[in-house]
Coordinates of C-alpha atoms in Angstrom, one line a residue:
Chain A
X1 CA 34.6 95.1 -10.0
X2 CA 33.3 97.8 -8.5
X3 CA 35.4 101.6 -8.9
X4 CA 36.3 103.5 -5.8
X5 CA 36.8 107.2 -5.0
X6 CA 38.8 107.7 -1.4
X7 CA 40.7 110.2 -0.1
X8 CA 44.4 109.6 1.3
X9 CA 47.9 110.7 2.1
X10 CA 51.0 108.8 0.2
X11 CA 53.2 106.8 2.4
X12 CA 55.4 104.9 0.0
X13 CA 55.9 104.6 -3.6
X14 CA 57.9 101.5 -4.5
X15 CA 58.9 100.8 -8.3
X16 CA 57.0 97.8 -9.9
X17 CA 58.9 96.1 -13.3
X18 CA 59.7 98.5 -15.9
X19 CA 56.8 100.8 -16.0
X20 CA 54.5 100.6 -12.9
X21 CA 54.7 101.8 -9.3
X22 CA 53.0 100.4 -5.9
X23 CA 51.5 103.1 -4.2
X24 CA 50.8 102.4 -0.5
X25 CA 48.1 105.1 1.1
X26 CA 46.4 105.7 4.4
X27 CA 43.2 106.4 3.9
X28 CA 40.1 107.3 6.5
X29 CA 38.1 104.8 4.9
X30 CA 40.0 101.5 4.6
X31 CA 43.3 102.6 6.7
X32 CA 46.2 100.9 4.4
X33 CA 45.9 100.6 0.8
X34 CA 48.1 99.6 -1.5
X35 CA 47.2 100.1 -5.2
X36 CA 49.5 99.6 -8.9
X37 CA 49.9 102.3 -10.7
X38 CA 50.6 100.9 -14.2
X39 CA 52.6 103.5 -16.2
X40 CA 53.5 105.7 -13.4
X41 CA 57.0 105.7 -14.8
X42 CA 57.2 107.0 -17.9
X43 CA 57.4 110.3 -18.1
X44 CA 54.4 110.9 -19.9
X45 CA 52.2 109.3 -17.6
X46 CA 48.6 110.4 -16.4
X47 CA 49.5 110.0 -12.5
X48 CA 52.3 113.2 -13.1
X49 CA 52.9 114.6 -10.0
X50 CA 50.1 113.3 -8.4
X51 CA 51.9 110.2 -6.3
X52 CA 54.8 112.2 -4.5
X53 CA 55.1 110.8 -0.5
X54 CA 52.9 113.2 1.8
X55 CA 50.6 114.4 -1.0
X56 CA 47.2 114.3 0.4
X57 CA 45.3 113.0 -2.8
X58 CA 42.0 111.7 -4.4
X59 CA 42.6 108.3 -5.7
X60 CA 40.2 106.4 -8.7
X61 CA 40.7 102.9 -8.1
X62 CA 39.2 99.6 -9.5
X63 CA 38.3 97.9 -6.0
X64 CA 37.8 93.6 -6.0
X65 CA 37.5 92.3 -2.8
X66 CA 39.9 89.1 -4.0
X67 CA 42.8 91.5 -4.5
X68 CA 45.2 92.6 -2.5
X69 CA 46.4 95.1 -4.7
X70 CA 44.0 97.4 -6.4
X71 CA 44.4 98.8 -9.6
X72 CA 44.8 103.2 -9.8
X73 CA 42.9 104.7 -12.2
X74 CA 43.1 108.6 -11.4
X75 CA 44.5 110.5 -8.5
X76 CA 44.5 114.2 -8.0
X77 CA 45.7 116.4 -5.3
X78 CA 43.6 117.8 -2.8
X79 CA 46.8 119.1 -0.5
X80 CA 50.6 119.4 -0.9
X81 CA 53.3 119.6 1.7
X82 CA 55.6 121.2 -0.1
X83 CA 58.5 122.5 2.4
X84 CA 58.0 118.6 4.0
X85 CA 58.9 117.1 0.2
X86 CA 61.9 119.3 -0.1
X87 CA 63.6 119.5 3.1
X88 CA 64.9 116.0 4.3
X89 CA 65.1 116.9 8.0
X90 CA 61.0 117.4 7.4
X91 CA 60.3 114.6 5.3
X92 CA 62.3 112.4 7.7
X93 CA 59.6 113.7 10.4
X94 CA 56.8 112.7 8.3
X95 CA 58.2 109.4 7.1
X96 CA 58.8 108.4 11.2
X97 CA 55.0 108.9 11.4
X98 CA 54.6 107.0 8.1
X99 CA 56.5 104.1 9.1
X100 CA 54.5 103.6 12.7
X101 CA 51.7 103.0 10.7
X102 CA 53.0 100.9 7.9
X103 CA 54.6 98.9 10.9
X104 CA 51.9 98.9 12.8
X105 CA 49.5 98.2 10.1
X106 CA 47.0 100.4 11.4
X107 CA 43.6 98.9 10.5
X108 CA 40.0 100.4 9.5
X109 CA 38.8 100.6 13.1
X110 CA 40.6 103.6 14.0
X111 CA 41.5 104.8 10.2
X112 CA 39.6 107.8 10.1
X113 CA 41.3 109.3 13.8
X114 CA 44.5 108.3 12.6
X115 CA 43.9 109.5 9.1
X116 CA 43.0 113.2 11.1
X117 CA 46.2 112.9 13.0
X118 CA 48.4 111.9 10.3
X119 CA 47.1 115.5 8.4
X120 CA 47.6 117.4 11.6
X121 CA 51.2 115.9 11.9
X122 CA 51.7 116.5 8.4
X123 CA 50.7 120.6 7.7
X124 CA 52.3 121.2 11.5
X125 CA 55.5 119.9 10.3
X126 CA 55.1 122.2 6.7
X127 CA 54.2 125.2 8.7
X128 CA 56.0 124.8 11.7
X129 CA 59.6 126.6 12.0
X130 CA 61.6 125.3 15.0
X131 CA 60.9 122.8 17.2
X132 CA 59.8 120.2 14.4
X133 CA 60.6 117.2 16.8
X134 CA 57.9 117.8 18.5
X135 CA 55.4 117.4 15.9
X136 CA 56.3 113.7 15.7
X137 CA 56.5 113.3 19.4
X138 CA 53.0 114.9 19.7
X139 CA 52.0 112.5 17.0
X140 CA 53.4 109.4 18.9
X141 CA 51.4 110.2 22.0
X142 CA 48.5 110.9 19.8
X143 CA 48.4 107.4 18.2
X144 CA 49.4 105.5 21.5
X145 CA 46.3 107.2 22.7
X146 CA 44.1 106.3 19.5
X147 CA 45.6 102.4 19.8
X148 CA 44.5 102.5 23.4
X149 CA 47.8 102.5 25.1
X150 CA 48.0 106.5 26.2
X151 CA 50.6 106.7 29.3
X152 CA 48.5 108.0 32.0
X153 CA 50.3 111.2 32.8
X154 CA 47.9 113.2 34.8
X155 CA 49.3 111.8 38.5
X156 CA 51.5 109.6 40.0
X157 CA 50.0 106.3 39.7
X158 CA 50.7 105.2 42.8
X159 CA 50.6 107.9 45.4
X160 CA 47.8 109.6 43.0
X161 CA 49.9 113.2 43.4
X162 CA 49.3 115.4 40.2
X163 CA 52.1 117.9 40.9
X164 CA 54.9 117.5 39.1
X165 CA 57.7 115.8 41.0
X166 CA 61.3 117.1 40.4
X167 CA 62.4 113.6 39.4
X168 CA 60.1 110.6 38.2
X169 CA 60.0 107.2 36.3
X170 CA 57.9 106.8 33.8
X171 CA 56.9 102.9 34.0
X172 CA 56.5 101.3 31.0
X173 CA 54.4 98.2 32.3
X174 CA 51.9 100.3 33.6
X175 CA 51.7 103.1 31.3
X176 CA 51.9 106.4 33.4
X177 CA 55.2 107.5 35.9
X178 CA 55.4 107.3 39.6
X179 CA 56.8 109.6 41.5
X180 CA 60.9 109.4 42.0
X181 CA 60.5 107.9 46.1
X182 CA 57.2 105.9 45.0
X183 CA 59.6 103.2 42.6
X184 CA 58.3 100.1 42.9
X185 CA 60.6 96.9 42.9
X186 CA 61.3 95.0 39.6
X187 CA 59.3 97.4 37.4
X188 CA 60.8 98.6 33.9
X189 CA 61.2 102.5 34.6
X190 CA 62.6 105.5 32.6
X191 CA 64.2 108.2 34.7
X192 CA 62.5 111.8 33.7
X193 CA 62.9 115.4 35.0
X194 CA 59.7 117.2 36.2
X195 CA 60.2 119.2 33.2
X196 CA 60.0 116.2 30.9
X197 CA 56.3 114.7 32.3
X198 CA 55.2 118.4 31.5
X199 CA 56.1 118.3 27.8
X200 CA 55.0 115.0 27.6
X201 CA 51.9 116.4 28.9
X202 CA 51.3 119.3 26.6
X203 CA 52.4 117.2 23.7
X204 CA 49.8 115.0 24.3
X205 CA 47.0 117.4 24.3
X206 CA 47.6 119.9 21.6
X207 CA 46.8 118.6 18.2
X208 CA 50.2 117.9 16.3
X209 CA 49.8 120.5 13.9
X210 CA 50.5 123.4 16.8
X211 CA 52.7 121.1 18.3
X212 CA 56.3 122.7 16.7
X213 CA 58.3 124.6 19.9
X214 CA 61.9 124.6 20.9
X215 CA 62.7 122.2 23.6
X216 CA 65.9 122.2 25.7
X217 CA 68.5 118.8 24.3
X218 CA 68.1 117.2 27.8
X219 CA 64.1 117.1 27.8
X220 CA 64.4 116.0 24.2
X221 CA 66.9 113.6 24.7
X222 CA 64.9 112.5 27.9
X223 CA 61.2 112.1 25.7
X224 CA 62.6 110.2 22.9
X225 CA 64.2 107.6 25.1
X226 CA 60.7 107.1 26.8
X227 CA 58.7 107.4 23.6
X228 CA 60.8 104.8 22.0
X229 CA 60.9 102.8 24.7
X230 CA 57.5 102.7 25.1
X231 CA 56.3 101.8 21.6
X232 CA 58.6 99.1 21.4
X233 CA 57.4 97.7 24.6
X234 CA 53.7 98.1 23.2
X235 CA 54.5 97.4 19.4
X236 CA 56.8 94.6 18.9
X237 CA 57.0 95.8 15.2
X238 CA 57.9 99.4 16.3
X239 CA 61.6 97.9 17.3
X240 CA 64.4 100.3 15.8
X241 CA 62.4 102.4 13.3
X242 CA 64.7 103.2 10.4
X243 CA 63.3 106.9 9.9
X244 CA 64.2 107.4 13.7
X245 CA 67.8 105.7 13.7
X246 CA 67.7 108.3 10.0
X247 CA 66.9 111.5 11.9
X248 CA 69.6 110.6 14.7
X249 CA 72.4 110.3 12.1
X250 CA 71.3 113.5 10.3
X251 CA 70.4 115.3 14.0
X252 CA 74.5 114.2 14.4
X253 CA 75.6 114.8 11.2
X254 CA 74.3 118.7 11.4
X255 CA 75.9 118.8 14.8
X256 CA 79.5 117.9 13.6
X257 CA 78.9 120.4 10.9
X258 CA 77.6 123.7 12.9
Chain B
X1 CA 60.9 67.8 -5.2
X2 CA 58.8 68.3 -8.0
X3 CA 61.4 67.3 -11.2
X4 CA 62.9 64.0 -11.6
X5 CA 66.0 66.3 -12.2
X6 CA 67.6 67.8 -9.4
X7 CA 69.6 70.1 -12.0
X8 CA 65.6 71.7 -13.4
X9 CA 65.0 72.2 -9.8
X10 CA 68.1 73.6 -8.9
X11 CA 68.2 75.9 -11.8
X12 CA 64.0 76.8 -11.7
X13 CA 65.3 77.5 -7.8
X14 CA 68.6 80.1 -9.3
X15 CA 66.4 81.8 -11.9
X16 CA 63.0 82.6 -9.3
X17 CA 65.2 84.6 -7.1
X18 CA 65.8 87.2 -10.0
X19 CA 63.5 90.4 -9.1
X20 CA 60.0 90.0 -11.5
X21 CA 60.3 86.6 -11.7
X22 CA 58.1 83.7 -10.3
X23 CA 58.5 80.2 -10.2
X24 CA 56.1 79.9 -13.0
X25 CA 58.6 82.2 -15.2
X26 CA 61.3 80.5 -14.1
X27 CA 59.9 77.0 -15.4
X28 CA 59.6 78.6 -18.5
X29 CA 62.9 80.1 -18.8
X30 CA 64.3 76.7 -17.7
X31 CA 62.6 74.9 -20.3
X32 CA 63.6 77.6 -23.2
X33 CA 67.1 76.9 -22.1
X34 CA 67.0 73.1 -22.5
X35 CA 65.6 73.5 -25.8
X36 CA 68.5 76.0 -27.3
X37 CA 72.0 75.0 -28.6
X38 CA 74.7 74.0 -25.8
X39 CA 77.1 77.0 -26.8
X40 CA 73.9 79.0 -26.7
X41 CA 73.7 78.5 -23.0
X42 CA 77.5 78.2 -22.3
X43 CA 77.0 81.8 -23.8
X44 CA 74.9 83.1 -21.6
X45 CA 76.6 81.4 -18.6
X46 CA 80.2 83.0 -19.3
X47 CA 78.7 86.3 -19.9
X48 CA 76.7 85.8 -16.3
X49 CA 80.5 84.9 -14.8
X50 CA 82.3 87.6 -16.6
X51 CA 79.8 90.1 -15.3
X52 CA 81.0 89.6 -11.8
X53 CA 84.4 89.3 -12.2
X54 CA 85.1 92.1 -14.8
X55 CA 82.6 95.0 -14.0
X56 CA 83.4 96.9 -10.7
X57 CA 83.0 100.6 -9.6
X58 CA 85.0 103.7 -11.3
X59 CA 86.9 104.4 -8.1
X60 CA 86.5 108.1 -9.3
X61 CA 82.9 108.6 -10.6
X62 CA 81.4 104.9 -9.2
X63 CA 79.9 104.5 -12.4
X64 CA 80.2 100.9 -13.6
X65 CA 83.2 99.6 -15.7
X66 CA 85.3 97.0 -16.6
X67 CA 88.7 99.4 -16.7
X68 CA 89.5 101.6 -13.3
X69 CA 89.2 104.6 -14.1
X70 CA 86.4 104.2 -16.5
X71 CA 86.2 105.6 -20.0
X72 CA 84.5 108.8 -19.0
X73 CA 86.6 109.6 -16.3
X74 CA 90.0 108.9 -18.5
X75 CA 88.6 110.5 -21.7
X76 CA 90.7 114.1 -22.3
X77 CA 88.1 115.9 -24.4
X78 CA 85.5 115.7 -21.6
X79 CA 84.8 118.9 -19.5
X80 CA 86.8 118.1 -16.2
X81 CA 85.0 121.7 -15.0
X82 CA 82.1 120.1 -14.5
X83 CA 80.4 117.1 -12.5
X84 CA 76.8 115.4 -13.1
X85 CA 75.6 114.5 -9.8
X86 CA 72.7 111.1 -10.7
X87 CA 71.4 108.4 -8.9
X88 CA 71.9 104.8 -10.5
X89 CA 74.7 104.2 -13.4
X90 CA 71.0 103.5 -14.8
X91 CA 71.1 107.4 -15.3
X92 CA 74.4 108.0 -16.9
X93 CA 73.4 105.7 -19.7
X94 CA 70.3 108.0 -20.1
X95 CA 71.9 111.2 -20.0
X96 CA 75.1 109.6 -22.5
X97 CA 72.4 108.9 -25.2
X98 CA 70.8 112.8 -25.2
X99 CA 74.8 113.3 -26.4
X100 CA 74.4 117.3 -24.8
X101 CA 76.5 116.5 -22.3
X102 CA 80.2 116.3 -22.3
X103 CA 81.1 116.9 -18.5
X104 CA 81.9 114.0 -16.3
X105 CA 79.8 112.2 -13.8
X106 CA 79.0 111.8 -10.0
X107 CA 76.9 108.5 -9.2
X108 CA 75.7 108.5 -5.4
X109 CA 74.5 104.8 -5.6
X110 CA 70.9 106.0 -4.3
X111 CA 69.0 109.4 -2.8
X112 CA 68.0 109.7 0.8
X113 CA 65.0 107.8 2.0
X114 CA 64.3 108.0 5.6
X115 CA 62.0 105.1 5.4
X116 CA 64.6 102.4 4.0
X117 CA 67.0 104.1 6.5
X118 CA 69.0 105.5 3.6
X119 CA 71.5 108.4 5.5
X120 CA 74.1 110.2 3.4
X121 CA 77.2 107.9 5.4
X122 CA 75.2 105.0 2.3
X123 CA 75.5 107.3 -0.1
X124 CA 78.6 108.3 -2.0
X125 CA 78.3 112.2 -0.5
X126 CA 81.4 112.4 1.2
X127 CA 83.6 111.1 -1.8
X128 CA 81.7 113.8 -4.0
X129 CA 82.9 116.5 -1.7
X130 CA 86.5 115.6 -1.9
X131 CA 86.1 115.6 -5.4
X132 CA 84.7 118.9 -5.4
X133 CA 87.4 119.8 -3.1
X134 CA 90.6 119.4 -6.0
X135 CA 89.4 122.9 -6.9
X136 CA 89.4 122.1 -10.4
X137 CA 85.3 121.5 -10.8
X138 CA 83.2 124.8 -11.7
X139 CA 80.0 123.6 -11.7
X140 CA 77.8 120.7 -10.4
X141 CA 74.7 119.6 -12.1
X142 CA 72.5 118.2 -10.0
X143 CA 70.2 115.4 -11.7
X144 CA 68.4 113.2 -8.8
X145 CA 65.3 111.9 -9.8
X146 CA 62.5 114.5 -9.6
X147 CA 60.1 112.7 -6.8
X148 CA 60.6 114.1 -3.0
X149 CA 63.7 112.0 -2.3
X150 CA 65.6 113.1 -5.0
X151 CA 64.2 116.9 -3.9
X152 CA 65.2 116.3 -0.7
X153 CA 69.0 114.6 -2.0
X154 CA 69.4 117.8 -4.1
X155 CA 68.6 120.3 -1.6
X156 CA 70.7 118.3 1.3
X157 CA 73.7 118.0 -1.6
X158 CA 73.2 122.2 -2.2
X159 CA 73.9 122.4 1.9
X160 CA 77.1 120.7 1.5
X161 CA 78.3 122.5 -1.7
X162 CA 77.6 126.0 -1.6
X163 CA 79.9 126.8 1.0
X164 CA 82.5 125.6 -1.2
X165 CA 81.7 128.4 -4.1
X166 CA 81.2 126.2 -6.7
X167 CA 78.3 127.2 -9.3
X168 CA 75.3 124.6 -8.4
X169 CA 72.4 124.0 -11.2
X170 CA 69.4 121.5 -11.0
X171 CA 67.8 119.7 -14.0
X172 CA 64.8 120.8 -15.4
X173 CA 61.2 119.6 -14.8
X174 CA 58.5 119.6 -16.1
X175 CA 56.3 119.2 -19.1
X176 CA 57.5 116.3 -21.4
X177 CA 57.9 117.0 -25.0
X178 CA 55.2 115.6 -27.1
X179 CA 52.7 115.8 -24.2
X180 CA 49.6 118.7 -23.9
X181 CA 49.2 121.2 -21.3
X182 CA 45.6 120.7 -20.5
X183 CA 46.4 117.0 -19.0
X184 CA 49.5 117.7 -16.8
X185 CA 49.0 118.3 -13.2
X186 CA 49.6 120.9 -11.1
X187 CA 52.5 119.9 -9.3
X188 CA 54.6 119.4 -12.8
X189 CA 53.1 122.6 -14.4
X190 CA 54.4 124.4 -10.9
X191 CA 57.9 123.0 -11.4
X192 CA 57.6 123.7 -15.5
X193 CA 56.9 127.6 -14.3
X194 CA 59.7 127.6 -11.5
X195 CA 62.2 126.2 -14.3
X196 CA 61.4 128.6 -17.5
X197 CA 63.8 130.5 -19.2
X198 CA 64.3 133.0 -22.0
X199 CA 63.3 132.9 -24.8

């Protein structure tokens, strides 16, 4: 039994019996980890603060290759997102990301860009003021493009024209979006504005952390159908995300409020 | 099947689903309860039944009880001015025993977690509003667990009740009594300075 020192951010902290928690991290190294935390609930335990969701942390872990569970032995904080653990339209944000990889189970291969990603995603979503949305869409693009999927966006894929149309489809199949007269028959297509393949663009290039701007509700609208269209058509497990379905209620629920 | 008993089985089968325990556990437990007096386990099997049919939720509080409203609730000498906003019935029991606190209760039946898809229309928000609403409650203790989805309940919850000019308070947190300085983190020694008071 060897002891461990790695460096990750908390996605979920689940409860175990009376006294002991589960602690589920993504971490450069090793991608998903999941280690007990035994004591974590008493109020006197060593782990204090240390396992709160989006903490970037240092964990101390007892590592056998025969267990799926590791046992924690330390963790201390190397970053804290605090506006993200306090405000739940944030922390919704950060936990959308969360669950694409927990879904996704995001392996060791591409750990360490994801693990960069995921940090980006979450200090532009503590810093960032309006806008916040885009952080997580940014993020999305970003790990279609780490998973090898990226949506070609830089011309239409089948007349090769990189101006931006007025209307267009982005086409699912193919990964990319044809211009509005070069539809092809019997294709699975999402009907965009010009305005939409832009921000898609931008979003897609600028790391997620700078990502946070105001966007009109109709280019919104018309990017989340198409992201969420196209990770389910990519990612069988990324069918109707619960932080998503979360955000829409809340996005609704502020709406009926204002 | 791995008894000659389908009744073992059937009953090793009952007792595994329980949360914590295995099927190894459950062989165990199974066992124990052959060995014990019949009333012993006619005991314990009533109590199981009775547990359904008797204990429901306070229609006013949704703490659990056996009498609608529960005791709290109906209980004259309690502070009707104020409301305890927790978690889990779990949390009432632990703020009873402390014996401080002679207010009444608010349980929400959760906090907010985006990841189990947890919204406010599962929690018991809007009822806590309409309580707030009778104009007869001054203040409102706020006392979801201190991790980041009971942060983020508390500061959603102060959203909602500010506007209706009711005096809004949030437990304290922070260093545990009996514990030393030099081994708490920074996160609970951050929160311990936010929440000091006067000496």
């Amino acid at each position: 039994m060897a002891i461990e020192k790695l460096e990750g951010v908390i996605l979920r902290v689940r409860p175990q019996g009376e006294t002991s928690k589960i602690v589920t991290a993504f971490t450069p190294r090793r991608g998903l980890l999941s280690v007990i935390a035994k004591g974590a609930r008493s109020p006197k335990s060593k782990f204090g603060g240390g396992l709160e969701v989006t903490n970037r942390v240092q964990l101390v872990y007892y590592h056998r290759d025969t267990r799926d569970l590791q046992v924690l032995s330390q963790v201390d904080i190397l970053e804290r997102f605090e506006h993200v653990q306090r405000e739940i339209g944030r922390l919704a944000l950060a936990e959308a990301a969360f669950e694409i990889l927990l879904r996704t189970e995001a392996g060791q291969q591409t750990a360490h860009q994801l693990y960069n990603l995921l940090v980006q995603t979450l200090r532009g979503l503590e810093h960032g003021e309006r806008g916040l949305r885009n952080v997580l869409r940014s993020f999305v693009l970003h790990f279609l493009a780490v998973s090898g999927v990226a949506p070609q966006l830089r011309a239409c894929r089948r007349c090769g024209r990189s101006e931006v149309p007025a209307r267009l489809q982005f086409d699912l199949e193919h990964g990319g979006y044809v211009c509005d007269q070069c539809v092809p028959e019997g294709r699975t297509v999402v009907p965009a504005s010009g305005r939409t393949l832009e921000w898609a663009r931008w979003l897609a290039q600028v790391p997620p952390e700078k990502a946070a701007a105001p966007i009109s509700e109709r280019t919104a609208a018309e990017l989340d159908r198409w992201l969420q269209l196209y990770l389910g058509y990519h990612f069988e497990s990324l069918h109707g995300l619960r932080s998503l379905a979360f955000l829409n209620g809340l996005s609704a629920a502020q709406r009926a409020g204002s | 099947m791995l008894y000659t008993s389908p009744a073992i089985e059937r009953a090793i089968e009952q007792l595994s689903r329980l949360p914590g325990i295995g099927r190894k556990s459950a062989q165990r437990l199974v066992f124990y309860l052959l060995k014990i007096p019949e009333e012993q386990v006619s005991e314990l099997a009533q109590s199981l039944t009775e547990l359904k049919q008797k204990v429901r939720y306070c229609s006013v509080c949704f703490n659990l009880t056996e009498e609608d409203p529960c005791p709290i609730c109906r209980d004259p000498a309690r502070d009707r001015s104020t409301i305890c906003v927790v978690e889990q019935p779990n949390d009432v029991l632990a703020l009873e025993k402390t014996g401080q606190y002679r207010g009444l209760y608010h349980v929400l039946g959760g906090s907010l977690s985006p990841l189990d898809g947890i919204g406010p229309e599962n929690l018991r928000v809007r009822e806590l509003v309409q309580r707030l609403q009778g104009g007869e409650v001054r203040e409102v203790i706020v006392a979801t667990n201190p991790n980041a989805e009971g942060e983020a309940t508390a500061i959603y919850l102060a959203q909602l009740i500010k506007p209706l000019g009711i005096k809004l308070s949030r437990i304290a947190r922070g260093i545990p009594v009996g514990s030393d300085l030099e081994y708490a983190d920074e996160i609970t020694l951050a929160r311990a300075l936010e929440g000091r008071i006067d000496l």
